mmCIF file of C-alpha atoms and ligand atoms in Angstrom:
data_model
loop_
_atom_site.group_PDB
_atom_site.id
_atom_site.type_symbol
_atom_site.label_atom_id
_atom_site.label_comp_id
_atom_site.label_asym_id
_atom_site.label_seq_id
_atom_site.Cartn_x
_atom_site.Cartn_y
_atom_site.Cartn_z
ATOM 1 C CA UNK A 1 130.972 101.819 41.427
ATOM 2 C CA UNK A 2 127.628 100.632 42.437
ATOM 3 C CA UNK A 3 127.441 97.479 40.918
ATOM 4 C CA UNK A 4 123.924 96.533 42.472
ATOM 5 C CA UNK A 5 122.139 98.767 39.983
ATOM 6 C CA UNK A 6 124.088 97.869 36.628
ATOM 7 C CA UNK A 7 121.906 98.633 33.473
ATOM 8 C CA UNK A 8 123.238 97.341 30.277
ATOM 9 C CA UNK A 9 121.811 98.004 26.620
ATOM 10 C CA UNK A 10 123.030 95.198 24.399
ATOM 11 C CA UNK A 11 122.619 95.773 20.267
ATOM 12 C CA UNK A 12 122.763 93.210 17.778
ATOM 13 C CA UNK A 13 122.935 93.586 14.217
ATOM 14 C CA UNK A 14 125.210 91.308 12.598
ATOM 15 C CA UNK A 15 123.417 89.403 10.037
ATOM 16 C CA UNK A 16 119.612 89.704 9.589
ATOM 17 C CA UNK A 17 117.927 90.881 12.658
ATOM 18 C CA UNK A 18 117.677 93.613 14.328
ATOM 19 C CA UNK A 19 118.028 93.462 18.267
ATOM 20 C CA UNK A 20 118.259 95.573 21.524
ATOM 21 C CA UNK A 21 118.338 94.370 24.855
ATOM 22 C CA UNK A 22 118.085 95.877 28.420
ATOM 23 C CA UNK A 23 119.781 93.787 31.208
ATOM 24 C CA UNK A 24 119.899 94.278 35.030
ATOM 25 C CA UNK A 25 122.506 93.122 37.089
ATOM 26 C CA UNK A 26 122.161 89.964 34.624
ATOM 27 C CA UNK A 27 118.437 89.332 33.778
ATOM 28 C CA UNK A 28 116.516 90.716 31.010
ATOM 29 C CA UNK A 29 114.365 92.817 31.300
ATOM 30 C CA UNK A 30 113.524 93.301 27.684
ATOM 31 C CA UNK A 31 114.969 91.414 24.143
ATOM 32 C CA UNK A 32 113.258 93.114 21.014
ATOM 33 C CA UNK A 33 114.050 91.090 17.780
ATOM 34 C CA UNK A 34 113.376 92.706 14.286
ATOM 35 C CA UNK A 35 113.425 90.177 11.892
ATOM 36 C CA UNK A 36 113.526 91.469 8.128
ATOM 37 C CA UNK A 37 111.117 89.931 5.991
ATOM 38 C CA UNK A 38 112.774 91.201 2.643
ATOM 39 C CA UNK A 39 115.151 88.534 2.515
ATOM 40 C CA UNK A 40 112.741 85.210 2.284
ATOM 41 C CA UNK A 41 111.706 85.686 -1.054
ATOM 42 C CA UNK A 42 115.966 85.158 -2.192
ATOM 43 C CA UNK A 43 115.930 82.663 -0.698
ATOM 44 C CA UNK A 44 118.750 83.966 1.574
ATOM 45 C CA UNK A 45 120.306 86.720 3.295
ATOM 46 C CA UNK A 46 121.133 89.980 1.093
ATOM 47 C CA UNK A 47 123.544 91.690 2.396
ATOM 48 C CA UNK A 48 122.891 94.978 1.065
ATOM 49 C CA UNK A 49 119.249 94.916 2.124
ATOM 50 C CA UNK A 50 120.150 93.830 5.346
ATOM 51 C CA UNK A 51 121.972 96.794 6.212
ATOM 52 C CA UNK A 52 119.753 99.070 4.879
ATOM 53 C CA UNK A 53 116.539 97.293 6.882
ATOM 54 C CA UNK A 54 119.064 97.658 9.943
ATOM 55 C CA UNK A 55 119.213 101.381 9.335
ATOM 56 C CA UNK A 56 115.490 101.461 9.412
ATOM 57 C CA UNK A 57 115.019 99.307 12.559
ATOM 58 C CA UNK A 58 117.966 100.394 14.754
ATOM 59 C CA UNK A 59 115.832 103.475 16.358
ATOM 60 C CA UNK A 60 112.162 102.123 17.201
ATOM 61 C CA UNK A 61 113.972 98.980 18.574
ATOM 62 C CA UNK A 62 116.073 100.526 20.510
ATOM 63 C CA UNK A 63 113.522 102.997 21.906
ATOM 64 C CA UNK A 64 111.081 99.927 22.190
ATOM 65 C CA UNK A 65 113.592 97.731 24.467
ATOM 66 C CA UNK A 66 114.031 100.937 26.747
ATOM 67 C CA UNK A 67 110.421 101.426 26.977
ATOM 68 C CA UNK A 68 109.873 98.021 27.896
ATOM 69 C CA UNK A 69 112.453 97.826 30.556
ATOM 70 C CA UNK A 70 110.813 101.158 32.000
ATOM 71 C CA UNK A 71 113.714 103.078 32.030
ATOM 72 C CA UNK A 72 115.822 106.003 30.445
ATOM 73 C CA UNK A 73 118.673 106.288 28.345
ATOM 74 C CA UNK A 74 120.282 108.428 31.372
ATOM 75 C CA UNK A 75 119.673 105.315 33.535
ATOM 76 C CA UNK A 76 121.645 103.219 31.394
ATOM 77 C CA UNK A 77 125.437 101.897 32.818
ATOM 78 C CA UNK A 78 127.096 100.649 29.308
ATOM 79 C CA UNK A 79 126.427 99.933 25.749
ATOM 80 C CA UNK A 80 127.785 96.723 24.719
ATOM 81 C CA UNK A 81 127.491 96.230 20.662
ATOM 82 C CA UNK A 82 128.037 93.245 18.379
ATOM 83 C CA UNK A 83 131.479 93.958 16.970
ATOM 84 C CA UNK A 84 131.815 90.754 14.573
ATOM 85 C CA UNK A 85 131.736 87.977 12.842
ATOM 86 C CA UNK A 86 129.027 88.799 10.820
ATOM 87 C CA UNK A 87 128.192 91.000 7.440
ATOM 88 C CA UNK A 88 130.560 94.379 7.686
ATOM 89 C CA UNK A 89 127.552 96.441 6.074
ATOM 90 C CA UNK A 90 124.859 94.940 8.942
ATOM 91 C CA UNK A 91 127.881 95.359 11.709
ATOM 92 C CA UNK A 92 128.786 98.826 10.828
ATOM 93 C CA UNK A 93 124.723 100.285 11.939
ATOM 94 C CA UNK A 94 125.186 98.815 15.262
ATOM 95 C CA UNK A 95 128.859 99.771 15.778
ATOM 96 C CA UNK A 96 128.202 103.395 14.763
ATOM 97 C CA UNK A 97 124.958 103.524 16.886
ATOM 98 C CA UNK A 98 126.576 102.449 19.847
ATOM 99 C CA UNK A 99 128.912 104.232 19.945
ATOM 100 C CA UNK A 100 127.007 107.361 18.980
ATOM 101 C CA UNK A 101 125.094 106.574 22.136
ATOM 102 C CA UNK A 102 128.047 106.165 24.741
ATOM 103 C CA UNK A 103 129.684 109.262 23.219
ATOM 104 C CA UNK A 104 126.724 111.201 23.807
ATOM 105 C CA UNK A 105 125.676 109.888 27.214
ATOM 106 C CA UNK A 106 129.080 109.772 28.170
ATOM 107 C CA UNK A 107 129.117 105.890 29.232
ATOM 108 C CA UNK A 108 131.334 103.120 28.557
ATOM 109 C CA UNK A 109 131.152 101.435 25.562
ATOM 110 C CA UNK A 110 131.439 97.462 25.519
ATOM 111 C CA UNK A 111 132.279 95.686 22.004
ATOM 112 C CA UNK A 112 130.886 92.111 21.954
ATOM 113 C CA UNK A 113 132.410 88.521 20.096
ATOM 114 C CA UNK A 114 128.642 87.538 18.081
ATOM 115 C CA UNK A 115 130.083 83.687 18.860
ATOM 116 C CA UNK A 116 131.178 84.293 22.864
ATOM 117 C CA UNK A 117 127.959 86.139 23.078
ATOM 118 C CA UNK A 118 126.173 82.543 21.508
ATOM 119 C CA UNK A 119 127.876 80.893 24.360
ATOM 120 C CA UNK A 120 127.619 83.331 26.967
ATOM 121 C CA UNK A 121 123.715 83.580 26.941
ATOM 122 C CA UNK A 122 123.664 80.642 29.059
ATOM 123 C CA UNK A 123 124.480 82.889 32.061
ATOM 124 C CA UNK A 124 121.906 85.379 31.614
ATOM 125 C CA UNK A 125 119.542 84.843 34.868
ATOM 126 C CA UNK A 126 116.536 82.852 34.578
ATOM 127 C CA UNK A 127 114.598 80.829 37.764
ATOM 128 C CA UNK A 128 114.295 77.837 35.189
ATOM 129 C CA UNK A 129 117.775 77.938 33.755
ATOM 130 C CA UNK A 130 121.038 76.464 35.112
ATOM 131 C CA UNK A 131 124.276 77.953 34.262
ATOM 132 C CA UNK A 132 127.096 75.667 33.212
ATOM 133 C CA UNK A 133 130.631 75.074 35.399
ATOM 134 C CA UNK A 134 133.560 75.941 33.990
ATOM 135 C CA UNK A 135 134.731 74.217 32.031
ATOM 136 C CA UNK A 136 132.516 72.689 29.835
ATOM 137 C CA UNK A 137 131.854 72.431 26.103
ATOM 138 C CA UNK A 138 130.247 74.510 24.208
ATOM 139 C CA UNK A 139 128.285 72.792 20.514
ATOM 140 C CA UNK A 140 127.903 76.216 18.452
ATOM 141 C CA UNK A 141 125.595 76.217 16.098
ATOM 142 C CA UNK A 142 124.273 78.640 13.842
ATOM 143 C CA UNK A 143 123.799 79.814 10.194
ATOM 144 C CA UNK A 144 127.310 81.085 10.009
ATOM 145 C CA UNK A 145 129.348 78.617 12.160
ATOM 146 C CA UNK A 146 129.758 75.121 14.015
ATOM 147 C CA UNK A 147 132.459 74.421 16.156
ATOM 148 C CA UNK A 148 132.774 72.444 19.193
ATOM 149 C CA UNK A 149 134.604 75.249 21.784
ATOM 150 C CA UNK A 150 135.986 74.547 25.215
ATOM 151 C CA UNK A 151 135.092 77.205 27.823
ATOM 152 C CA UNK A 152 137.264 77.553 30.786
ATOM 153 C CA UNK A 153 136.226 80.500 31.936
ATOM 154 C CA UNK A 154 133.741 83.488 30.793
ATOM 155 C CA UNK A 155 136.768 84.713 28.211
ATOM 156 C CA UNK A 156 138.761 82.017 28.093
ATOM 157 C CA UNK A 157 137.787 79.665 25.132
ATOM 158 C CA UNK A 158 139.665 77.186 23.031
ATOM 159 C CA UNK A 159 138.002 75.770 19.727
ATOM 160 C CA UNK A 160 138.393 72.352 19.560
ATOM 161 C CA UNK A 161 136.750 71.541 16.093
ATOM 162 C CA UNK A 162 135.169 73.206 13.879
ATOM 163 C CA UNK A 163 133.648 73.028 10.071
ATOM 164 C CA UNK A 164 135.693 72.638 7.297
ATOM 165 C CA UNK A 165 133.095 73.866 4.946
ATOM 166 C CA UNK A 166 129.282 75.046 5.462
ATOM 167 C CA UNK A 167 127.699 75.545 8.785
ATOM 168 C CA UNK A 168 124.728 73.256 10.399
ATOM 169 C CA UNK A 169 122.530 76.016 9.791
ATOM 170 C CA UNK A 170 123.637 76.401 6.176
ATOM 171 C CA UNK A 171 123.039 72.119 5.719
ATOM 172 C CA UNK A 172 119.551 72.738 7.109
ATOM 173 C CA UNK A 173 118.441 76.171 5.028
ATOM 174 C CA UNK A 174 119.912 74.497 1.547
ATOM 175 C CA UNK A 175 118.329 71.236 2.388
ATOM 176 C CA UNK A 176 115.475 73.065 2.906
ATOM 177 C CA UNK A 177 115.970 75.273 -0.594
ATOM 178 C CA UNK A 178 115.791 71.835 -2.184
ATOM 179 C CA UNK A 179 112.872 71.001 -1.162
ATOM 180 C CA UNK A 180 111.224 74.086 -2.011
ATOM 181 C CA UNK A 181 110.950 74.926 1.328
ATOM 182 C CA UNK A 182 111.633 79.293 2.297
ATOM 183 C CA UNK A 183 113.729 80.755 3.962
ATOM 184 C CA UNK A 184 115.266 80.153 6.551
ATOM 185 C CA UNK A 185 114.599 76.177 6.026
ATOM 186 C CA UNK A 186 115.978 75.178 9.679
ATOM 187 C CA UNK A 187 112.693 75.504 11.737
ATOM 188 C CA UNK A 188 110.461 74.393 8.789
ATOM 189 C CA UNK A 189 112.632 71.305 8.357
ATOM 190 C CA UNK A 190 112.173 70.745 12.487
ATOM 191 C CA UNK A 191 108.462 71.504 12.035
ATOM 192 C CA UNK A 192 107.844 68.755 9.632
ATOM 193 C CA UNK A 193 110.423 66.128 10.521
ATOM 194 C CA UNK A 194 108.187 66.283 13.742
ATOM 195 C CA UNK A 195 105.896 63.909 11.437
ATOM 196 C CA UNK A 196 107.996 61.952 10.057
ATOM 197 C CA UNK A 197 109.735 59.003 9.936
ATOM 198 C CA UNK A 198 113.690 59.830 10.637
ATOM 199 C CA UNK A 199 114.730 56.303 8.852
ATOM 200 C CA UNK A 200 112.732 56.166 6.100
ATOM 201 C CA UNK A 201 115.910 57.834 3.382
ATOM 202 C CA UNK A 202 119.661 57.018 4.402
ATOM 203 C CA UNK A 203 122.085 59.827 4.097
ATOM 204 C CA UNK A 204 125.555 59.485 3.780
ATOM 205 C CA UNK A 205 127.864 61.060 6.810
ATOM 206 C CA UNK A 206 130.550 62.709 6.057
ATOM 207 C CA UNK A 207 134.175 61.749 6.902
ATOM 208 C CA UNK A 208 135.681 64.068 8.979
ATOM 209 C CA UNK A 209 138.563 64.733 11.561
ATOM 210 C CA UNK A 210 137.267 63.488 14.942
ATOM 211 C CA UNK A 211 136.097 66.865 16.216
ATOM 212 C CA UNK A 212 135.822 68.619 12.454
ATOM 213 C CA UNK A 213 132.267 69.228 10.890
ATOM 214 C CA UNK A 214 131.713 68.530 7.084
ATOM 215 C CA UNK A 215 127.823 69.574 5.482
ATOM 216 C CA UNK A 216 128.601 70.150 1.849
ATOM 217 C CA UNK A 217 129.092 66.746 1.062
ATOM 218 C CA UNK A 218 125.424 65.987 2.795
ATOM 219 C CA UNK A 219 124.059 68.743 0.897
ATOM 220 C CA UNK A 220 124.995 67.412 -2.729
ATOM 221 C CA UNK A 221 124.208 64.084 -1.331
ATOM 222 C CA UNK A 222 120.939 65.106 -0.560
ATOM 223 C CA UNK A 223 120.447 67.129 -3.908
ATOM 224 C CA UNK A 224 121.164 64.376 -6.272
ATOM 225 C CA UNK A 225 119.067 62.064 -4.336
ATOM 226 C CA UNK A 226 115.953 64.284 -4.593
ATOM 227 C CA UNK A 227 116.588 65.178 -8.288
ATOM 228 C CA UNK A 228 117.036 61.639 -8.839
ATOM 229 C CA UNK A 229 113.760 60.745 -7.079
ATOM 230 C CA UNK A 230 111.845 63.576 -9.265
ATOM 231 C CA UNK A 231 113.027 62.637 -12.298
ATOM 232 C CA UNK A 232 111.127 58.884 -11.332
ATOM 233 C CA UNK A 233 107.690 60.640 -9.906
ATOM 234 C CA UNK A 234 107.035 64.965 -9.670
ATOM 235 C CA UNK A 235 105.118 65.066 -7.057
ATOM 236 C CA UNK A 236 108.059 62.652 -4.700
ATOM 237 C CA UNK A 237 108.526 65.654 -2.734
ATOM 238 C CA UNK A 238 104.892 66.414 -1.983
ATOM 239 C CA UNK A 239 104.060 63.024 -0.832
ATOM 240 C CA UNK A 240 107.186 62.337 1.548
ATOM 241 C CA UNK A 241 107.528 65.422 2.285
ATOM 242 C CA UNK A 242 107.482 65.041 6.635
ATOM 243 C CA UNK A 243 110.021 61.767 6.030
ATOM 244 C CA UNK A 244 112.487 63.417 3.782
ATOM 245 C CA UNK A 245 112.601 66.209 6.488
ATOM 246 C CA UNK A 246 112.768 63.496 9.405
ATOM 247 C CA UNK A 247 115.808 61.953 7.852
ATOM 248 C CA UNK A 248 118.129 65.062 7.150
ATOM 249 C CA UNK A 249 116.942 65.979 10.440
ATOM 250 C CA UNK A 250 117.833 62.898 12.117
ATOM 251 C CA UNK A 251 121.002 62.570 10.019
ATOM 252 C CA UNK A 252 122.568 66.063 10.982
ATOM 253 C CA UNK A 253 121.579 65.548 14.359
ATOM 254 C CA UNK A 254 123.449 62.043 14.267
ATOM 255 C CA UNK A 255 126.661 63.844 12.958
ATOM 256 C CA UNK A 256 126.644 66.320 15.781
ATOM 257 C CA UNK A 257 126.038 64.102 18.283
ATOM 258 C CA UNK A 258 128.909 61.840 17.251
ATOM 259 C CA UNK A 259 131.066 65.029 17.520
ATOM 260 C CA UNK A 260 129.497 65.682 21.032
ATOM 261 C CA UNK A 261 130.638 62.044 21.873
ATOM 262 C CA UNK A 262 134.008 62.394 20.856
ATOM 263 C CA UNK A 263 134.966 66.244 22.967
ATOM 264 C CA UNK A 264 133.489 64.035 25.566
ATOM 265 C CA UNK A 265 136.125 61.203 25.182
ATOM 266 C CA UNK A 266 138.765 63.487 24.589
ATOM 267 C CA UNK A 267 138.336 66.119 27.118
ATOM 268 C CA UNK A 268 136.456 64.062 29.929
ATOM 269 C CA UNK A 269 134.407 67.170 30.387
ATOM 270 C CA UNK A 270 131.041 65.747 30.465
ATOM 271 C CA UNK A 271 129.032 69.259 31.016
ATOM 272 C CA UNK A 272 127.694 70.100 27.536
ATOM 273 C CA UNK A 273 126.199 73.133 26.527
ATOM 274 C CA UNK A 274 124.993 74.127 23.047
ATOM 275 C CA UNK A 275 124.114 77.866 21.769
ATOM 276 C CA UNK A 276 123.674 79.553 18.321
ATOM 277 C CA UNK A 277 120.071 79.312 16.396
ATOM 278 C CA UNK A 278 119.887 75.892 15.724
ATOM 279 C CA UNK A 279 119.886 74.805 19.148
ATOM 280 C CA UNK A 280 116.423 75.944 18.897
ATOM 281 C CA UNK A 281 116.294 71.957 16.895
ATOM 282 C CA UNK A 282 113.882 70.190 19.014
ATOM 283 C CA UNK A 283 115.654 67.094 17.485
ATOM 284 C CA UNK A 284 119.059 67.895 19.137
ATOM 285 C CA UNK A 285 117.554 68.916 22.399
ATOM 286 C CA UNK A 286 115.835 65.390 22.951
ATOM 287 C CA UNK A 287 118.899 63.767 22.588
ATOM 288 C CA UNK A 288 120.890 65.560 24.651
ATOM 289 C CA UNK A 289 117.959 64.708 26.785
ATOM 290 C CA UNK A 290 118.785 61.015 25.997
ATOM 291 C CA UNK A 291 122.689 61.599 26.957
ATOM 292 C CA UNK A 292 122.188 62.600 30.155
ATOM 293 C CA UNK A 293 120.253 59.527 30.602
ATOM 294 C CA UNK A 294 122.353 56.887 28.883
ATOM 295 C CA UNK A 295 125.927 58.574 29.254
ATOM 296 C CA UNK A 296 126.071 60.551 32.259
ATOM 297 C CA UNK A 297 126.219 63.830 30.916
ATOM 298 C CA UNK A 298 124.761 67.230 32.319
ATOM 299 C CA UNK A 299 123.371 69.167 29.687
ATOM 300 C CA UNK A 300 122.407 72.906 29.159
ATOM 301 C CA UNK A 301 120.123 74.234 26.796
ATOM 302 C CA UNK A 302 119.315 77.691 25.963
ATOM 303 C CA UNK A 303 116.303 79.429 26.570
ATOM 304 C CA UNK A 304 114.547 79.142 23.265
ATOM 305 C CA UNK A 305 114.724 82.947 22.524
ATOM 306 C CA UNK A 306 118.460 83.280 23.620
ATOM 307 C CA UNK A 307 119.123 80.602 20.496
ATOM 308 C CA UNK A 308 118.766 82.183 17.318
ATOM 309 C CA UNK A 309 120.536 85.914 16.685
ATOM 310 C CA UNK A 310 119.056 88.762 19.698
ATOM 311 C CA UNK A 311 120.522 91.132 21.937
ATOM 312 C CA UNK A 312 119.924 89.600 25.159
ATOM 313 C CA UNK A 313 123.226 87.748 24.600
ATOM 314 C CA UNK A 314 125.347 90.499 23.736
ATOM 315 C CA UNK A 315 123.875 92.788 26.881
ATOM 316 C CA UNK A 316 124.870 89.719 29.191
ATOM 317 C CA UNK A 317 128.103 89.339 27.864
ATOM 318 C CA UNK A 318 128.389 92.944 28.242
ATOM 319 C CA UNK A 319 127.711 93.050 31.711
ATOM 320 C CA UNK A 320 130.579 90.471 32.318
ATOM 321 C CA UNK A 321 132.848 92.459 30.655
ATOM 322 C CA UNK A 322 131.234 95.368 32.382
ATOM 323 C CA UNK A 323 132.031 94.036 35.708
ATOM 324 C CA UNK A 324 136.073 93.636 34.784
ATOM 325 C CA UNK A 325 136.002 97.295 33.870
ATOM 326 C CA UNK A 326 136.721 95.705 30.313
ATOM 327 C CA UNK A 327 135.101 98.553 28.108
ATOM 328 C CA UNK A 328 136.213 99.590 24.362
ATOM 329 C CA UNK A 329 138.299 102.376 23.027
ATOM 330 C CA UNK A 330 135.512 104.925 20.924
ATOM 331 C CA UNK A 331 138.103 104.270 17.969
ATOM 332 C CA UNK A 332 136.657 100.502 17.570
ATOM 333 C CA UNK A 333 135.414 99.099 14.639
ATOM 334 C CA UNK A 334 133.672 96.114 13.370
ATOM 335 C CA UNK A 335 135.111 92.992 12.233
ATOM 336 C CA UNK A 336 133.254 91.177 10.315
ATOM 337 C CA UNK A 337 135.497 88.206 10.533
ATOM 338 C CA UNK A 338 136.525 87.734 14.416
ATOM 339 C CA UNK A 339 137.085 84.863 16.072
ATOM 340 C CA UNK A 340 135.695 83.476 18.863
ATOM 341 C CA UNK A 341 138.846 83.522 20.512
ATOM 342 C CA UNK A 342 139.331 87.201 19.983
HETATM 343 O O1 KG4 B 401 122.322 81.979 15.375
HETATM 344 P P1 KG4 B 401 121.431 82.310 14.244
HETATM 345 O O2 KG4 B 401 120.128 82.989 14.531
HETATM 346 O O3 KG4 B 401 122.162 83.216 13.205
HETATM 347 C C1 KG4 B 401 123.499 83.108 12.919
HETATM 348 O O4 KG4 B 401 124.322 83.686 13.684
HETATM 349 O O5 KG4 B 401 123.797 82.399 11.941
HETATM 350 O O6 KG4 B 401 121.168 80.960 13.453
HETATM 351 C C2 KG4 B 401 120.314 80.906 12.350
HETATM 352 C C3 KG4 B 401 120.251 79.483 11.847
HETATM 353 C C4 KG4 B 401 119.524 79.365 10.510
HETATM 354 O O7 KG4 B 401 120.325 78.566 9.661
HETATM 355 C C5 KG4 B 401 118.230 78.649 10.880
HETATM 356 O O8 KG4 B 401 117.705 77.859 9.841
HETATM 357 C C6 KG4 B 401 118.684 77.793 12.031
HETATM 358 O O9 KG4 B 401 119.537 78.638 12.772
HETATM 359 N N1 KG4 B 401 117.565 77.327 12.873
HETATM 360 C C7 KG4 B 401 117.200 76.025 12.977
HETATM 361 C C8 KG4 B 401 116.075 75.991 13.842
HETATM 362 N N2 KG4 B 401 115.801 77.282 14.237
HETATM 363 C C9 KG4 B 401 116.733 78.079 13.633
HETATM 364 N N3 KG4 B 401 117.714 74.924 12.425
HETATM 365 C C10 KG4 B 401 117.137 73.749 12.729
HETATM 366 N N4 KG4 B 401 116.050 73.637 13.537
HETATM 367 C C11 KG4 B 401 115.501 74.719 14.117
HETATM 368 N N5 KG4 B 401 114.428 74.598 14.917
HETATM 369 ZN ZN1 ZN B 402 124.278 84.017 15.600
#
């Protein structure tokens, strides 16, 4: 097999947006990201609707990441699809798509781990971007998960902690609900806290196994404090509106980084990676700045459009598998709840 010409389209549709990717022999040559609109006004993801907006998008995106890599289907060496974790209604378009499309140009068919595919962006090739030696640790972070994962090798990955209850991304788009804010809250909460002063309200960490994540506790925390605070004077949000954001900002980031701290002093691993959409936080990516500073560590950041859900990820960790021949019976199906491990 001529592995100097290896063209991979990755597909992504496992929560809200819709995504197709071209990659060559590991860089991108095109990432098209549908977001779906329809959802903002629940003030969360619905399910339903996603799958149907999935069904609408799956087509034109795909056709628009081909067109922008400048190539044919017929040129293509493997689809590689999101199998799971995500929503089974938004998994099942992309799983029937893809493999639609390597039945009927006859190509292997790659299923994809969402989480490894997270973690695995960081070896997609970019001039700008170094990849991370094995092993390192990997901070996940997303809407749907937080875990702190050893990665010894491309597929070999042990979770080390993880959350007992919501995700980071959930803490973020509920504090954010509270405040009025839409969805999703994470990057308006980052936009704001930009301008604000990070100890002007305490929040309360959570206590937690060493490498075990906690939010709900921080959410309800945070709930009663502003309902308390409104109750005293209506417009409190309005007028501290850039401080309140600053300090659940700089409190979640605190949390994580105290997690970060402790792999560290377990493992002795000091090369630290994180992936998943809220490493897009600018607050967590100036302290890891900080870390490699004061501690010693080397740190590895993402891309910014290789954080939050696209297919760029999932063609790159298709190409890996790609290049160990490891491609997917045409019986697969989606699972909405795989593990990272899996
Ligand atoms: O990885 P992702 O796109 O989807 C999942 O697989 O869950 O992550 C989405 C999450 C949302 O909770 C969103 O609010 C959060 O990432 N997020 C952020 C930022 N950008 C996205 N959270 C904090 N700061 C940001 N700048
Ligand atoms: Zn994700």
């Amino acid at each position: 097999m001529n592995q100097k010409s290896v063209y991979i389209l990755g597909i992504e549709s496992s929560c809200d947006d819709t995504s197709a990717s071209v990659i060559y022999n590991g860089k991108v040559l095109s990432n098209v990201v549908a977001n779906q609109e329809v959802h903002s006004k629940y003030g969360g993801v619905v399910p339903e609707l996603a799958s149907r907006a999935h069904q609408q998008n799956i087509v034109p995106v795909v056709q628009q990441a081909l067109e922008q890599a400048s190539i044919n289907k017929s040129d293509l060496s493997a689809v590689a699809f999101t199998r799971g974790p995500g929503l089974m209604g938004s998994l099942l378009v992309g799983t029937s798509f893809a493999k639609s499309l390597a039945l009927g140009l006859n190509i292997p068919l790659i299923d994809v781990n969402h989480m490894q595919g997270h973690i695995l962006a960081h070896f997609i090739d970019e001039e700008d971007t170094k990849k991370p030696p094995f092993p390192f640790i990997c901070l996940t972070i997303s809407g749907g998960h937080t875990q702190i994962v050893k990665v010894s090798n491309h597929f070999e990955m042990e979770v080390l902690g993880e959350t007992i209850d919501d995700a980071v991304g959930e803490a973020f788009d509920k504090s954010a609900k509270i405040l009025g804010l839409r969805y999703p809250g994470g990057p308006l909460i980052d936009k704001y806290a930009q301008k604000g002063n990070p100890k002007a309200f305490k929040f309360t960490k959570p206590k937690v196994g060493d490498l075990d994540f906690s939010f709900s506790g921080l959410k309800t925390g945070i709930l009663y404090f502003i309902q308390k605070q409104v109750k005293e004077n209506p417009n409190f949000i309005e007028e501290n509106l850039v401080d309140i954001c600053a300090s659940i900002q700089y409190t979640i980031v605190e949390i994580l980084m105290d997690k970060l701290k402790n792999a560290v002093k377990h493992t002795g691993i000091k090369h630290i990676a994180i992936a998943g959409g809220v490493s897009a936080n600018s607050e967590i990516r100036k302290r890891l700045q900080l870390a490699e500073k004061h501690w010693g560590w080397t740190t590895y950041v993402p891309k910014f459009e290789y954080t939050t859900d696209n297919a760029a990820m999932i063609a790159i960790t298709g190409y890996l598998k790609y290049l160990n021949n490891n491609y997917s019976d045409i019986s697969i199906t989606a699972h909405p709840r795989l593990k990272v491990t899996e």
